[in-house]
Short mmCIF file of N, CA and C in Angstrom, two decimals:
data_model
loop_
_atom_site.label_atom_id
_atom_site.label_comp_id
_atom_site.label_asym_id
_atom_site.label_seq_id
_atom_site.Cartn_x
_atom_site.Cartn_y
_atom_site.Cartn_z
N MET A 1 -8.93 -4.82 -19.40
CA MET A 1 -7.65 -4.64 -19.99
C MET A 1 -7.56 -5.69 -21.34
N THR A 2 -7.23 -5.03 -22.34
CA THR A 2 -7.00 -5.95 -23.52
C THR A 2 -5.48 -6.36 -23.61
N ALA A 3 -5.51 -7.62 -24.52
CA ALA A 3 -3.95 -7.81 -24.48
C ALA A 3 -2.84 -6.98 -25.35
N ASN A 4 -3.62 -6.21 -25.85
CA ASN A 4 -2.70 -5.07 -26.90
C ASN A 4 -2.29 -3.65 -26.10
N VAL A 5 -2.97 -3.74 -24.96
CA VAL A 5 -2.72 -2.28 -24.14
C VAL A 5 -1.47 -2.38 -23.27
N LEU A 6 -0.66 -1.82 -23.22
CA LEU A 6 0.88 -1.81 -22.71
C LEU A 6 0.43 -1.52 -21.27
N LEU A 7 0.81 -2.42 -20.09
CA LEU A 7 0.96 -2.41 -18.77
C LEU A 7 2.12 -2.33 -18.35
N ARG A 8 2.32 -1.10 -17.56
CA ARG A 8 3.79 -0.90 -16.74
C ARG A 8 3.57 -0.55 -15.58
N ILE A 9 4.24 -1.43 -14.61
CA ILE A 9 4.43 -1.22 -13.31
C ILE A 9 5.89 -0.97 -12.73
N GLU A 10 6.12 0.28 -12.41
CA GLU A 10 7.29 0.72 -12.30
C GLU A 10 7.33 1.23 -10.76
N GLN A 11 8.60 1.19 -10.22
CA GLN A 11 8.78 2.07 -8.82
C GLN A 11 8.52 3.30 -9.00
N ALA A 12 7.94 4.25 -8.16
CA ALA A 12 7.84 5.57 -8.25
C ALA A 12 8.74 6.27 -7.99
N THR A 13 9.00 7.50 -8.41
CA THR A 13 10.17 8.57 -8.59
C THR A 13 9.74 9.52 -8.02
N GLU A 14 10.70 10.37 -7.81
CA GLU A 14 10.56 11.95 -6.94
C GLU A 14 9.43 12.27 -7.77
N LYS A 15 9.29 12.26 -9.16
CA LYS A 15 8.61 13.07 -10.07
C LYS A 15 7.26 12.63 -9.91
N ASP A 16 6.85 11.38 -9.24
CA ASP A 16 5.74 10.85 -9.44
C ASP A 16 5.30 11.05 -8.23
N VAL A 17 5.64 11.99 -6.98
CA VAL A 17 4.89 12.65 -5.57
C VAL A 17 3.78 13.10 -6.05
N PRO A 18 3.26 14.05 -6.88
CA PRO A 18 2.13 14.60 -7.09
C PRO A 18 0.91 13.25 -7.20
N LEU A 19 1.22 12.31 -8.19
CA LEU A 19 0.53 11.37 -8.63
C LEU A 19 0.29 10.47 -7.38
N VAL A 20 1.14 10.19 -6.73
CA VAL A 20 1.15 9.25 -5.41
C VAL A 20 0.12 10.18 -4.30
N LEU A 21 0.44 11.47 -4.36
CA LEU A 21 -0.57 11.93 -3.08
C LEU A 21 -1.90 12.03 -3.93
N GLU A 22 -2.21 12.11 -5.01
CA GLU A 22 -3.59 11.89 -5.69
C GLU A 22 -4.04 10.65 -5.57
N PHE A 23 -3.20 9.58 -5.68
CA PHE A 23 -3.80 8.16 -5.31
C PHE A 23 -4.36 8.22 -3.74
N ILE A 24 -3.32 8.44 -2.81
CA ILE A 24 -3.68 8.07 -1.52
C ILE A 24 -5.00 9.13 -1.17
N ARG A 25 -5.09 9.90 -1.99
CA ARG A 25 -6.26 11.08 -1.49
C ARG A 25 -7.57 10.14 -2.20
N GLU A 26 -7.38 9.39 -3.18
CA GLU A 26 -8.67 8.92 -3.80
C GLU A 26 -8.97 7.43 -3.07
N LEU A 27 -7.77 6.95 -2.50
CA LEU A 27 -7.79 5.81 -1.56
C LEU A 27 -8.61 6.49 -0.15
N ALA A 28 -8.04 7.69 0.16
CA ALA A 28 -8.90 7.91 1.52
C ALA A 28 -10.29 8.29 1.18
N GLU A 29 -10.69 8.69 0.13
CA GLU A 29 -12.35 9.06 -0.26
C GLU A 29 -12.89 7.75 -0.55
N TYR A 30 -12.14 6.85 -1.18
CA TYR A 30 -12.94 5.49 -1.02
C TYR A 30 -13.12 5.09 0.29
N GLU A 31 -12.30 4.94 1.11
CA GLU A 31 -12.31 4.43 2.85
C GLU A 31 -12.88 5.44 3.50
N ARG A 32 -13.68 6.57 3.07
CA ARG A 32 -14.25 7.51 3.80
C ARG A 32 -13.83 7.94 4.99
N VAL A 33 -12.31 8.42 4.56
CA VAL A 33 -11.43 8.99 5.65
C VAL A 33 -10.52 10.15 5.10
N LEU A 34 -11.22 10.69 3.71
CA LEU A 34 -9.95 11.77 3.35
C LEU A 34 -10.03 12.95 4.13
N ASP A 35 -10.54 13.22 5.55
CA ASP A 35 -10.41 14.21 6.21
C ASP A 35 -9.21 13.84 7.31
N ARG A 36 -8.71 12.68 7.18
CA ARG A 36 -7.47 12.10 7.75
C ARG A 36 -6.36 12.21 6.79
N VAL A 37 -6.20 12.52 5.97
CA VAL A 37 -4.90 12.55 4.95
C VAL A 37 -4.05 14.00 5.42
N ILE A 38 -3.23 13.98 6.06
CA ILE A 38 -2.50 15.22 6.20
C ILE A 38 -0.95 15.14 5.38
N ALA A 39 -0.99 13.93 4.78
CA ALA A 39 0.34 14.20 3.74
C ALA A 39 0.37 15.19 2.75
N THR A 40 1.73 15.63 2.54
CA THR A 40 1.80 16.82 1.59
C THR A 40 2.80 16.29 0.50
N GLU A 41 2.92 17.08 -0.24
CA GLU A 41 4.29 16.59 -1.38
C GLU A 41 5.47 16.63 -0.70
N ASP A 42 5.57 17.68 0.02
CA ASP A 42 6.67 17.70 0.95
C ASP A 42 6.97 16.74 1.77
N ILE A 43 5.89 16.08 2.50
CA ILE A 43 6.26 15.10 3.33
C ILE A 43 6.37 13.79 2.59
N LEU A 44 5.77 13.70 1.72
CA LEU A 44 6.07 12.19 0.80
C LEU A 44 7.48 12.40 -0.06
N ARG A 45 7.67 13.60 -0.59
CA ARG A 45 9.15 13.76 -0.68
C ARG A 45 10.33 13.30 0.10
N ALA A 46 9.91 13.82 1.52
CA ALA A 46 11.09 13.49 2.54
C ALA A 46 10.80 12.06 3.06
N THR A 47 9.69 11.35 2.97
CA THR A 47 9.55 9.97 3.65
C THR A 47 9.59 8.89 2.45
N LEU A 48 9.60 9.36 1.24
CA LEU A 48 9.73 8.16 0.12
C LEU A 48 11.03 8.34 -0.41
N PHE A 49 11.80 9.46 -0.57
CA PHE A 49 13.08 9.54 -1.36
C PHE A 49 14.03 10.35 -0.61
N GLY A 50 13.53 10.74 0.48
CA GLY A 50 14.85 11.52 1.28
C GLY A 50 15.88 10.79 1.46
N ALA A 51 16.80 11.09 2.89
CA ALA A 51 17.85 10.66 3.14
C ALA A 51 17.65 9.49 3.71
N ARG A 52 16.46 8.79 4.31
CA ARG A 52 16.18 7.46 4.92
C ARG A 52 14.78 7.12 4.43
N PRO A 53 14.55 6.83 3.28
CA PRO A 53 13.28 6.21 2.75
C PRO A 53 12.44 5.43 3.82
N TYR A 54 11.27 5.50 3.83
CA TYR A 54 10.66 4.68 4.97
C TYR A 54 9.75 3.59 4.21
N ALA A 55 9.29 3.84 3.18
CA ALA A 55 8.88 2.77 2.14
C ALA A 55 9.07 3.60 0.70
N GLU A 56 8.41 2.43 0.17
CA GLU A 56 8.45 2.43 -1.66
C GLU A 56 7.19 2.72 -2.30
N ALA A 57 7.02 3.06 -3.55
CA ALA A 57 5.86 3.40 -3.94
C ALA A 57 6.19 2.58 -5.47
N LEU A 58 4.79 1.92 -5.98
CA LEU A 58 4.78 1.74 -7.33
C LEU A 58 3.59 2.52 -7.85
N VAL A 59 3.86 2.45 -9.11
CA VAL A 59 2.80 3.16 -9.90
C VAL A 59 2.47 2.35 -11.17
N ALA A 60 1.20 2.05 -11.65
CA ALA A 60 0.74 0.89 -12.60
C ALA A 60 0.29 2.22 -13.54
N HIS A 61 0.79 1.94 -14.73
CA HIS A 61 0.09 2.62 -15.83
C HIS A 61 -0.51 1.39 -16.93
N ILE A 62 -1.51 1.97 -17.39
CA ILE A 62 -2.10 1.13 -18.62
C ILE A 62 -2.06 2.22 -19.59
N GLY A 63 -1.63 1.81 -20.95
CA GLY A 63 -1.11 2.79 -21.61
C GLY A 63 -0.56 4.21 -21.15
N GLU A 64 -1.14 5.06 -21.33
CA GLU A 64 -0.36 6.65 -20.68
C GLU A 64 -1.35 6.75 -19.30
N GLU A 65 -2.39 6.24 -19.19
CA GLU A 65 -3.44 6.19 -17.88
C GLU A 65 -2.60 5.96 -16.66
N ALA A 66 -2.42 6.48 -15.59
CA ALA A 66 -1.75 5.91 -14.49
C ALA A 66 -3.10 5.49 -13.71
N ALA A 67 -3.12 4.15 -13.52
CA ALA A 67 -4.36 3.21 -12.99
C ALA A 67 -4.32 2.61 -11.81
N ALA A 68 -3.24 2.57 -11.26
CA ALA A 68 -2.81 2.12 -9.75
C ALA A 68 -2.06 2.57 -9.11
N PHE A 69 -1.70 2.39 -7.70
CA PHE A 69 -0.92 2.28 -6.97
C PHE A 69 -0.56 1.49 -5.67
N ALA A 70 0.83 1.35 -5.40
CA ALA A 70 0.57 0.56 -3.98
C ALA A 70 2.08 1.38 -3.16
N ILE A 71 1.83 1.17 -1.80
CA ILE A 71 2.99 1.84 -0.95
C ILE A 71 3.25 0.12 -0.04
N TYR A 72 4.47 0.37 -0.13
CA TYR A 72 5.18 -0.68 0.62
C TYR A 72 6.33 -0.60 1.35
N PHE A 73 6.33 -1.29 2.64
CA PHE A 73 7.90 -1.35 3.07
C PHE A 73 8.28 -2.85 3.72
N PHE A 74 9.44 -2.96 4.41
CA PHE A 74 10.05 -4.20 4.56
C PHE A 74 9.94 -4.01 6.30
N SER A 75 9.38 -4.86 6.79
CA SER A 75 9.20 -5.16 8.20
C SER A 75 10.04 -6.39 8.72
N TYR A 76 9.84 -6.90 9.93
CA TYR A 76 10.74 -8.12 10.55
C TYR A 76 9.94 -8.77 11.23
N SER A 77 10.17 -10.27 11.23
CA SER A 77 9.46 -11.49 11.98
C SER A 77 10.54 -11.89 13.01
N SER A 78 10.42 -11.71 14.09
CA SER A 78 11.13 -12.20 15.27
C SER A 78 11.47 -13.65 15.26
N PHE A 79 10.25 -14.16 15.01
CA PHE A 79 9.70 -15.93 15.01
C PHE A 79 10.37 -16.31 13.73
N THR A 80 10.43 -15.73 12.58
CA THR A 80 10.90 -16.50 11.44
C THR A 80 12.80 -16.05 11.26
N GLY A 81 12.81 -14.82 11.81
CA GLY A 81 14.13 -14.14 11.59
C GLY A 81 14.34 -13.73 10.08
N LEU A 82 13.21 -13.44 9.62
CA LEU A 82 13.06 -13.11 8.13
C LEU A 82 12.33 -11.77 7.97
N PRO A 83 12.68 -10.93 6.87
CA PRO A 83 11.95 -9.54 6.61
C PRO A 83 10.57 -10.35 5.84
N ASN A 84 9.65 -9.25 6.10
CA ASN A 84 8.54 -9.28 5.41
C ASN A 84 8.05 -7.92 4.66
N LEU A 85 7.11 -8.05 3.65
CA LEU A 85 6.98 -7.27 2.62
C LEU A 85 5.38 -6.66 3.42
N TYR A 86 5.29 -5.70 3.90
CA TYR A 86 4.00 -4.96 4.55
C TYR A 86 3.50 -4.07 3.19
N LEU A 87 2.38 -4.21 2.83
CA LEU A 87 1.45 -3.68 1.90
C LEU A 87 0.75 -2.66 2.72
N GLU A 88 0.96 -1.48 2.50
CA GLU A 88 0.31 -0.25 3.63
C GLU A 88 -0.64 0.12 2.69
N ASP A 89 -0.53 0.52 1.02
CA ASP A 89 -1.62 0.91 0.60
C ASP A 89 -1.92 0.01 -0.76
N ILE A 90 -2.92 -0.19 -1.48
CA ILE A 90 -2.85 -0.35 -2.63
C ILE A 90 -4.16 0.02 -3.25
N PHE A 91 -4.65 0.95 -4.66
CA PHE A 91 -5.64 1.38 -4.81
C PHE A 91 -5.64 1.15 -6.38
N VAL A 92 -6.84 0.25 -6.91
CA VAL A 92 -6.76 0.38 -8.39
C VAL A 92 -8.28 1.56 -8.84
N ARG A 93 -7.57 2.40 -9.48
CA ARG A 93 -8.68 3.37 -9.88
C ARG A 93 -10.15 2.33 -10.65
N PRO A 94 -11.48 2.88 -10.13
CA PRO A 94 -12.69 2.12 -10.49
C PRO A 94 -12.60 1.53 -12.14
N ALA A 95 -12.07 2.29 -12.81
CA ALA A 95 -12.28 2.14 -14.05
C ALA A 95 -11.65 0.82 -14.49
N TYR A 96 -10.38 0.63 -13.60
CA TYR A 96 -9.56 -0.63 -14.10
C TYR A 96 -9.79 -1.67 -13.18
N ARG A 97 -10.70 -1.75 -12.43
CA ARG A 97 -11.24 -2.94 -11.38
C ARG A 97 -11.74 -4.13 -12.11
N GLY A 98 -11.28 -5.42 -12.05
CA GLY A 98 -11.85 -6.44 -12.76
C GLY A 98 -10.85 -6.66 -13.87
N SER A 99 -9.97 -5.93 -14.27
CA SER A 99 -9.27 -6.15 -15.14
C SER A 99 -8.01 -7.32 -15.27
N GLY A 100 -7.52 -7.50 -13.89
CA GLY A 100 -6.59 -8.16 -13.68
C GLY A 100 -5.07 -7.71 -13.24
N LEU A 101 -5.19 -6.22 -13.33
CA LEU A 101 -4.24 -5.14 -12.85
C LEU A 101 -4.16 -5.34 -11.19
N GLY A 102 -5.00 -5.74 -10.27
CA GLY A 102 -4.95 -6.00 -8.99
C GLY A 102 -3.65 -7.13 -8.85
N ARG A 103 -4.16 -8.14 -9.60
CA ARG A 103 -3.31 -9.62 -9.39
C ARG A 103 -2.18 -9.26 -10.06
N LYS A 104 -2.02 -8.46 -11.27
CA LYS A 104 -0.71 -8.44 -11.47
C LYS A 104 0.41 -7.27 -10.42
N LEU A 105 -0.17 -6.55 -9.96
CA LEU A 105 0.42 -5.66 -8.70
C LEU A 105 0.81 -6.55 -7.51
N PHE A 106 0.20 -7.20 -7.12
CA PHE A 106 0.33 -8.27 -6.12
C PHE A 106 1.56 -9.54 -6.82
N ALA A 107 1.44 -9.89 -8.03
CA ALA A 107 2.69 -10.55 -8.30
C ALA A 107 3.93 -9.90 -8.32
N PHE A 108 3.43 -8.49 -8.74
CA PHE A 108 5.15 -7.51 -8.64
C PHE A 108 5.45 -7.67 -7.47
N LEU A 109 4.52 -7.30 -6.57
CA LEU A 109 5.18 -7.23 -5.19
C LEU A 109 5.80 -8.75 -4.31
N ALA A 110 4.80 -9.96 -4.71
CA ALA A 110 5.59 -10.98 -4.64
C ALA A 110 6.84 -11.41 -4.93
N ARG A 111 7.36 -10.92 -6.10
CA ARG A 111 8.68 -10.90 -6.71
C ARG A 111 9.64 -10.03 -6.00
N ARG A 112 9.14 -8.79 -5.62
CA ARG A 112 10.10 -7.85 -4.80
C ARG A 112 10.13 -8.66 -3.48
N ALA A 113 8.89 -9.21 -2.66
CA ALA A 113 9.11 -10.18 -1.50
C ALA A 113 10.11 -11.19 -1.94
N SER A 114 10.23 -11.84 -2.80
CA SER A 114 11.15 -12.87 -3.02
C SER A 114 12.51 -12.68 -3.25
N GLU A 115 12.69 -11.17 -4.06
CA GLU A 115 14.01 -11.12 -4.05
C GLU A 115 14.78 -10.49 -2.71
N HIS A 116 13.78 -10.20 -1.64
CA HIS A 116 14.29 -9.63 -0.41
C HIS A 116 14.52 -10.71 0.61
N GLY A 117 13.83 -12.28 0.24
CA GLY A 117 14.12 -13.00 1.13
C GLY A 117 12.92 -12.96 1.99
N CYS A 118 11.97 -12.59 1.53
CA CYS A 118 10.79 -12.33 2.67
C CYS A 118 10.19 -13.83 3.01
N GLY A 119 9.66 -13.82 4.15
CA GLY A 119 9.06 -15.12 4.67
C GLY A 119 7.60 -15.00 4.34
N ARG A 120 6.85 -13.51 4.38
CA ARG A 120 5.57 -13.49 3.91
C ARG A 120 5.31 -12.00 3.68
N MET A 121 3.97 -11.81 3.21
CA MET A 121 3.57 -10.61 2.74
C MET A 121 2.50 -10.41 3.46
N GLU A 122 1.94 -9.20 3.99
CA GLU A 122 1.24 -8.80 4.86
C GLU A 122 0.40 -7.46 4.34
N TRP A 123 -0.57 -7.46 4.81
CA TRP A 123 -1.72 -6.24 4.78
C TRP A 123 -2.87 -5.87 5.60
N SER A 124 -3.68 -4.92 5.53
CA SER A 124 -4.90 -5.04 6.43
C SER A 124 -5.76 -4.54 5.28
N VAL A 125 -7.02 -4.66 5.68
CA VAL A 125 -8.17 -4.62 4.92
C VAL A 125 -9.39 -4.15 5.90
N LEU A 126 -10.47 -3.28 5.56
CA LEU A 126 -11.31 -2.83 6.06
C LEU A 126 -12.39 -4.16 6.11
N ASN A 127 -12.87 -4.20 7.47
CA ASN A 127 -13.83 -5.20 7.57
C ASN A 127 -15.06 -5.07 6.62
N TRP A 128 -15.43 -4.06 6.25
CA TRP A 128 -16.92 -3.58 5.40
C TRP A 128 -16.43 -3.59 3.80
N ASN A 129 -15.08 -3.67 3.35
CA ASN A 129 -14.36 -3.86 2.20
C ASN A 129 -14.74 -5.29 1.58
N GLU A 130 -16.04 -5.75 1.35
CA GLU A 130 -16.27 -7.36 0.91
C GLU A 130 -15.36 -7.63 -0.46
N ALA A 131 -15.38 -6.61 -1.43
CA ALA A 131 -14.90 -6.93 -2.66
C ALA A 131 -13.27 -7.34 -2.64
N ALA A 132 -12.49 -6.51 -1.79
CA ALA A 132 -11.26 -6.66 -1.67
C ALA A 132 -10.90 -7.88 -1.02
N ILE A 133 -11.90 -8.14 0.15
CA ILE A 133 -11.80 -9.46 1.00
C ILE A 133 -11.71 -10.79 0.00
N GLY A 134 -12.76 -10.66 -1.07
CA GLY A 134 -12.91 -11.78 -1.94
C GLY A 134 -12.16 -12.09 -2.65
N PHE A 135 -11.26 -10.59 -3.33
CA PHE A 135 -10.01 -10.76 -4.08
C PHE A 135 -9.00 -11.36 -3.40
N TYR A 136 -8.60 -10.86 -2.05
CA TYR A 136 -7.55 -11.39 -1.32
C TYR A 136 -7.66 -13.15 -1.01
N LYS A 137 -8.85 -13.18 -0.95
CA LYS A 137 -9.36 -14.93 -0.74
C LYS A 137 -8.97 -15.16 -2.10
N ARG A 138 -9.21 -14.85 -2.96
CA ARG A 138 -8.86 -15.48 -4.52
C ARG A 138 -7.17 -15.66 -4.79
N LEU A 139 -6.24 -14.40 -4.30
CA LEU A 139 -5.11 -14.76 -4.35
C LEU A 139 -4.39 -15.98 -3.33
N GLY A 140 -5.36 -16.42 -2.61
CA GLY A 140 -4.57 -17.67 -1.57
C GLY A 140 -4.64 -16.92 -0.35
N ALA A 141 -4.58 -15.49 0.13
CA ALA A 141 -4.50 -15.29 0.98
C ALA A 141 -5.43 -15.51 2.12
N GLU A 142 -5.21 -15.43 3.52
CA GLU A 142 -6.18 -16.13 4.53
C GLU A 142 -5.88 -14.67 5.62
N PRO A 143 -7.14 -14.71 6.35
CA PRO A 143 -7.29 -13.41 7.58
C PRO A 143 -6.61 -14.17 8.60
N VAL A 144 -5.80 -13.17 9.37
CA VAL A 144 -4.86 -13.62 10.68
C VAL A 144 -5.87 -13.61 11.52
N ARG A 145 -6.19 -14.84 12.05
CA ARG A 145 -6.96 -14.93 13.28
C ARG A 145 -6.50 -14.87 14.75
N ASN A 146 -7.39 -14.42 15.55
CA ASN A 146 -6.70 -14.17 16.99
C ASN A 146 -5.84 -13.05 17.46
N TRP A 147 -5.98 -12.36 16.39
CA TRP A 147 -4.98 -11.23 16.27
C TRP A 147 -5.80 -9.86 15.75
N THR A 148 -5.60 -8.77 16.76
CA THR A 148 -6.52 -7.58 16.43
C THR A 148 -5.70 -6.33 15.96
N VAL A 149 -5.37 -5.72 15.36
CA VAL A 149 -4.36 -4.76 15.01
C VAL A 149 -4.94 -3.38 15.97
N PHE A 150 -4.19 -2.72 16.82
CA PHE A 150 -4.07 -1.75 17.26
C PHE A 150 -3.09 -0.77 16.54
N HIS A 151 -3.38 0.60 16.77
CA HIS A 151 -2.49 1.75 16.35
C HIS A 151 -2.65 2.91 17.60
N LEU A 152 -1.39 3.68 17.75
CA LEU A 152 -1.39 4.81 18.58
C LEU A 152 -1.26 5.73 17.46
N ALA A 153 -2.27 6.69 17.60
CA ALA A 153 -2.03 7.80 16.73
C ALA A 153 -1.26 8.80 17.34
N LYS A 154 -0.73 9.92 16.36
CA LYS A 154 0.21 10.76 16.79
C LYS A 154 0.15 11.38 17.86
N ALA A 155 -1.28 11.84 18.42
CA ALA A 155 -0.87 13.05 19.43
C ALA A 155 -0.80 12.08 20.90
N GLU A 156 -1.52 10.57 20.77
CA GLU A 156 -1.46 9.66 21.99
C GLU A 156 0.42 9.61 22.10
N MET A 157 1.08 9.17 20.84
CA MET A 157 2.49 8.63 20.68
C MET A 157 2.82 9.81 21.53
N GLU A 158 2.88 11.03 21.10
CA GLU A 158 3.52 12.10 21.60
C GLU A 158 3.15 12.20 23.02
N LYS A 159 2.19 12.03 23.82
CA LYS A 159 1.93 12.17 24.88
C LYS A 159 2.53 11.02 25.82
N LEU A 160 2.63 9.85 25.26
CA LEU A 160 3.48 8.84 25.95
C LEU A 160 4.67 8.86 25.72
N ALA A 161 5.28 9.69 24.79
CA ALA A 161 6.64 9.57 24.88
C ALA A 161 7.29 10.38 25.70
N LYS A 162 6.64 11.33 26.09
CA LYS A 162 6.70 12.48 27.24
C LYS A 162 6.77 12.13 28.80
N GLU A 163 6.38 10.47 29.02
CA GLU A 163 6.38 10.04 30.22
C GLU A 163 7.96 9.65 30.43
N SER A 164 8.25 9.63 31.70
CA SER A 164 9.63 9.26 32.14
C SER A 164 9.72 7.93 32.43
#
């Protein structure tokens, strides 16, 4: 990224839904799980911009080109009594990696977290993604030790919900 190229990082708006879905698919392809993407434009419109938004999205442009995106939401830590910014997804298109754009996105998110009085930022990374792990460590982030992330998929969640 050269100094004379305009970088814009902006909150996504409803008009960005097709682009956000495109980024989600590119990320899923990179992570080798494209078959798991069930999100549609209608789902994203409802969950990001509906009556009760569950997350927020950023889109980064270099010049006129969409170069990266991030999806995040605010969670809560009962131990600190403070909110946290949870980074659900971040993806920089391959042509823009190594340009400093990822660091600028993280700085933008850190400002958002600070504005909301957050005690920390959190995210997950695939164990095989050494490039991302190295990048996160260079930011000063540390892996969380002694914790394993679990998730309950929709089918199992619905089965559990039916128990009395």
